[in-house]
Amino acid sequence: MIREEINRMLDVLPESELNVAYSRVEMVYRKYMYEKMIADKGVQVTELCEESEEIVQRWDEVFAHNLDDVLKETIYYSQYKWHMFSYKQQECLEGEAARAAFDAEEKTDLYVMYQHTPFVQIYESASAVVAADFDEQQDIYIFDNAFTWTYVHTHESMCGPYFYKIEA
């Protein structure tokens, strides 16, 4: 029934609007395929609402602790937190070394946040998650629930991915 309704609507649209419809459907499809892939790995995803602001603030305090407000403004930190890595203001691994370091970490529960989304997700039972799972994601920050390391995949092909681990 729903497919018939969608087809009826598409049949009416001019070619220029079909391009718009295609891009929206493709976006829904990519999101669905990503979520399915994560679920197929046995990961349970829960979106956190009330706790999100506190988790993001803690990420800032732990991983960007050495950046003062002036430096943050200079590197456009509020635009993209990962600028602290691309502007070389925080020691980290990059590219394939970052991917390998992330893959080597033991993962049970992970926090996942996106740059332009207010809510943080928790990925439970995430031991099968690897860096390649995030290759299609943009401006995503993955970190352990103890805040000892973070992995960042950006929207820029020449920036990242980045892996930063707090030295004990």
mmCIF file of C-alpha atoms in Angstrom:
data_model
loop_
_atom_site.group_PDB
_atom_site.id
_atom_site.type_symbol
_atom_site.label_atom_id
_atom_site.label_comp_id
_atom_site.label_asym_id
_atom_site.label_seq_id
_atom_site.Cartn_x
_atom_site.Cartn_y
_atom_site.Cartn_z
ATOM 1 C CA MET A 1 0.000 0.000 0.000
ATOM 2 C CA ILE A 2 2.666 2.526 0.982
ATOM 3 C CA ARG A 3 4.774 1.721 -2.093
ATOM 4 C CA GLU A 4 1.764 2.364 -4.328
ATOM 5 C CA GLU A 5 1.211 5.723 -2.651
ATOM 6 C CA ILE A 6 4.888 6.650 -2.994
ATOM 7 C CA ASN A 7 4.888 5.624 -6.670
ATOM 8 C CA ARG A 8 1.696 7.652 -7.266
ATOM 9 C CA MET A 9 3.381 10.747 -5.799
ATOM 10 C CA LEU A 10 6.597 10.182 -7.728
ATOM 11 C CA ASP A 11 4.700 9.815 -11.006
ATOM 12 C CA VAL A 12 3.373 13.370 -10.591
ATOM 13 C CA LEU A 13 6.693 15.034 -9.789
ATOM 14 C CA PRO A 14 8.755 16.747 -12.500
ATOM 15 C CA GLU A 15 12.302 15.482 -13.092
ATOM 16 C CA SER A 16 13.868 18.296 -11.043
ATOM 17 C CA GLU A 17 11.809 17.320 -7.993
ATOM 18 C CA LEU A 18 12.656 13.642 -8.487
ATOM 19 C CA ASN A 19 16.298 14.519 -7.810
ATOM 20 C CA VAL A 20 15.266 16.046 -4.490
ATOM 21 C CA ALA A 21 13.116 13.017 -3.641
ATOM 22 C CA TYR A 22 15.981 10.685 -4.540
ATOM 23 C CA SER A 23 18.443 12.499 -2.280
ATOM 24 C CA ARG A 24 15.993 12.348 0.638
ATOM 25 C CA VAL A 25 15.261 8.657 0.097
ATOM 26 C CA GLU A 26 18.987 7.962 -0.208
ATOM 27 C CA MET A 27 19.575 9.714 3.122
ATOM 28 C CA VAL A 28 16.895 7.585 4.827
ATOM 29 C CA TYR A 29 18.334 4.465 3.178
ATOM 30 C CA ARG A 30 21.904 5.190 4.355
ATOM 31 C CA LYS A 31 20.721 5.864 7.908
ATOM 32 C CA TYR A 32 18.713 2.636 7.913
ATOM 33 C CA MET A 33 21.599 0.562 6.511
ATOM 34 C CA TYR A 34 24.016 2.000 9.084
ATOM 35 C CA GLU A 35 21.650 1.298 11.974
ATOM 36 C CA LYS A 36 20.973 -2.212 10.634
ATOM 37 C CA MET A 37 24.705 -2.951 10.315
ATOM 38 C CA ILE A 38 25.286 -1.844 13.923
ATOM 39 C CA ALA A 39 22.313 -3.893 15.162
ATOM 40 C CA ASP A 40 23.484 -6.942 13.183
ATOM 41 C CA LYS A 41 26.711 -6.787 15.223
ATOM 42 C CA GLY A 42 24.665 -7.234 18.381
ATOM 43 C CA VAL A 43 24.989 -3.616 19.488
ATOM 44 C CA GLN A 44 22.092 -2.083 21.371
ATOM 45 C CA VAL A 45 21.789 1.645 20.703
ATOM 46 C CA THR A 46 20.057 3.974 23.148
ATOM 47 C CA GLU A 47 19.734 7.708 22.662
ATOM 48 C CA LEU A 48 20.424 9.628 25.841
ATOM 49 C CA CYS A 49 18.513 12.848 26.364
ATOM 50 C CA GLU A 50 18.945 14.348 29.821
ATOM 51 C CA GLU A 51 22.524 13.075 30.220
ATOM 52 C CA SER A 52 23.760 14.265 26.834
ATOM 53 C CA GLU A 53 24.761 17.797 27.786
ATOM 54 C CA GLU A 54 26.784 16.530 30.753
ATOM 55 C CA ILE A 55 28.514 13.865 28.605
ATOM 56 C CA VAL A 56 29.464 16.409 25.923
ATOM 57 C CA GLN A 57 30.771 18.771 28.601
ATOM 58 C CA ARG A 58 32.831 15.961 30.114
ATOM 59 C CA TRP A 59 34.229 15.081 26.649
ATOM 60 C CA ASP A 60 35.371 18.709 26.334
ATOM 61 C CA GLU A 61 36.901 18.748 29.820
ATOM 62 C CA VAL A 62 38.771 15.467 29.361
ATOM 63 C CA PHE A 63 39.909 15.540 25.750
ATOM 64 C CA ALA A 64 40.339 19.301 25.245
ATOM 65 C CA HIS A 65 41.565 20.101 28.759
ATOM 66 C CA ASN A 66 44.682 21.899 27.538
ATOM 67 C CA LEU A 67 42.895 24.314 25.193
ATOM 68 C CA ASP A 68 42.000 27.724 26.582
ATOM 69 C CA ASP A 69 39.095 29.787 25.277
ATOM 70 C CA VAL A 70 41.291 31.988 23.076
ATOM 71 C CA LEU A 71 42.867 28.984 21.357
ATOM 72 C CA LYS A 72 39.462 27.337 20.944
ATOM 73 C CA GLU A 73 38.226 30.453 19.191
ATOM 74 C CA THR A 74 41.349 30.604 16.995
ATOM 75 C CA ILE A 75 40.880 27.016 15.769
ATOM 76 C CA TYR A 76 37.070 27.265 15.430
ATOM 77 C CA TYR A 77 36.566 24.594 18.094
ATOM 78 C CA SER A 78 32.883 25.423 18.489
ATOM 79 C CA GLN A 79 32.382 24.717 14.783
ATOM 80 C CA TYR A 80 34.151 21.338 14.919
ATOM 81 C CA LYS A 81 35.706 19.938 18.064
ATOM 82 C CA TRP A 82 38.019 17.824 15.899
ATOM 83 C CA HIS A 83 39.792 21.006 14.816
ATOM 84 C CA MET A 84 41.953 20.515 17.900
ATOM 85 C CA PHE A 85 43.473 17.563 16.023
ATOM 86 C CA SER A 86 43.540 19.027 12.517
ATOM 87 C CA TYR A 87 45.154 22.232 13.831
ATOM 88 C CA LYS A 88 47.706 20.053 15.672
ATOM 89 C CA GLN A 89 46.745 21.394 19.098
ATOM 90 C CA GLN A 90 46.313 17.929 20.591
ATOM 91 C CA GLU A 91 48.647 14.977 20.098
ATOM 92 C CA CYS A 92 46.858 12.118 18.368
ATOM 93 C CA LEU A 93 47.134 9.324 15.860
ATOM 94 C CA GLU A 94 45.820 10.005 12.378
ATOM 95 C CA GLY A 95 44.621 8.021 9.379
ATOM 96 C CA GLU A 96 45.394 4.302 9.331
ATOM 97 C CA ALA A 97 47.236 4.487 12.659
ATOM 98 C CA ALA A 98 44.101 5.956 14.256
ATOM 99 C CA ARG A 99 41.911 3.263 12.710
ATOM 100 C CA ALA A 100 44.231 0.498 13.945
ATOM 101 C CA ALA A 101 44.358 1.974 17.452
ATOM 102 C CA PHE A 102 40.562 2.162 17.620
ATOM 103 C CA ASP A 103 40.198 -1.402 16.361
ATOM 104 C CA ALA A 104 42.691 -2.619 18.989
ATOM 105 C CA GLU A 105 40.795 -1.069 21.903
ATOM 106 C CA GLU A 106 38.571 -3.310 23.981
ATOM 107 C CA LYS A 107 35.042 -2.064 23.555
ATOM 108 C CA THR A 108 32.022 -2.936 25.648
ATOM 109 C CA ASP A 109 29.932 0.200 25.978
ATOM 110 C CA LEU A 110 30.680 3.271 23.903
ATOM 111 C CA TYR A 111 29.375 6.793 23.756
ATOM 112 C CA VAL A 112 28.679 8.166 20.287
ATOM 113 C CA MET A 113 28.016 11.805 19.505
ATOM 114 C CA TYR A 114 27.751 13.828 16.331
ATOM 115 C CA GLN A 115 29.011 17.394 16.027
ATOM 116 C CA HIS A 116 25.681 18.967 15.112
ATOM 117 C CA THR A 117 23.295 16.786 17.122
ATOM 118 C CA PRO A 118 22.375 17.563 20.725
ATOM 119 C CA PHE A 119 21.931 13.961 21.850
ATOM 120 C CA VAL A 120 24.543 11.360 22.712
ATOM 121 C CA GLN A 121 23.957 7.672 22.078
ATOM 122 C CA ILE A 122 25.278 4.746 24.053
ATOM 123 C CA TYR A 123 26.285 1.639 22.133
ATOM 124 C CA GLU A 124 26.060 -1.351 24.464
ATOM 125 C CA SER A 125 27.754 -4.679 23.693
ATOM 126 C CA ALA A 126 29.939 -2.931 21.112
ATOM 127 C CA SER A 127 32.887 -5.364 21.113
ATOM 128 C CA ALA A 128 32.469 -6.123 17.380
ATOM 129 C CA VAL A 129 32.521 -2.460 16.324
ATOM 130 C CA VAL A 130 35.499 -1.418 14.155
ATOM 131 C CA ALA A 131 36.648 1.830 12.566
ATOM 132 C CA ALA A 132 35.326 0.836 9.129
ATOM 133 C CA ASP A 133 31.799 0.877 10.562
ATOM 134 C CA PHE A 134 32.010 4.670 10.735
ATOM 135 C CA ASP A 135 33.477 5.353 7.285
ATOM 136 C CA GLU A 136 30.173 6.721 5.975
ATOM 137 C CA GLN A 137 29.497 8.824 9.082
ATOM 138 C CA GLN A 138 30.443 12.481 9.320
ATOM 139 C CA ASP A 139 31.741 14.391 12.307
ATOM 140 C CA ILE A 140 31.181 11.478 14.656
ATOM 141 C CA TYR A 141 32.942 11.115 18.001
ATOM 142 C CA ILE A 142 33.201 7.659 19.570
ATOM 143 C CA PHE A 143 34.633 7.228 23.062
ATOM 144 C CA ASP A 144 34.666 4.737 25.883
ATOM 145 C CA ASN A 145 32.453 5.291 28.890
ATOM 146 C CA ALA A 146 35.529 5.827 31.095
ATOM 147 C CA PHE A 147 36.646 8.753 28.874
ATOM 148 C CA THR A 148 40.124 7.314 28.328
ATOM 149 C CA TRP A 149 40.164 7.523 24.523
ATOM 150 C CA THR A 150 38.221 9.007 21.625
ATOM 151 C CA TYR A 151 38.005 8.204 17.913
ATOM 152 C CA VAL A 152 36.785 10.854 15.487
ATOM 153 C CA HIS A 153 35.697 10.456 11.872
ATOM 154 C CA THR A 154 35.268 13.814 10.115
ATOM 155 C CA HIS A 155 33.425 14.931 6.998
ATOM 156 C CA GLU A 156 36.734 15.965 5.413
ATOM 157 C CA SER A 157 38.565 13.240 3.470
ATOM 158 C CA MET A 158 41.922 14.937 4.136
ATOM 159 C CA CYS A 159 41.296 15.280 7.891
ATOM 160 C CA GLY A 160 41.414 12.239 10.119
ATOM 161 C CA PRO A 161 40.267 9.969 11.280
ATOM 162 C CA TYR A 162 41.814 10.766 14.637
ATOM 163 C CA PHE A 163 42.457 8.679 17.745
ATOM 164 C CA TYR A 164 43.475 10.219 21.044
ATOM 165 C CA LYS A 165 44.184 8.312 24.223
ATOM 166 C CA ILE A 166 44.763 9.818 27.636
ATOM 167 C CA GLU A 167 48.157 8.770 28.921
ATOM 168 C CA ALA A 168 47.958 7.106 32.321
#
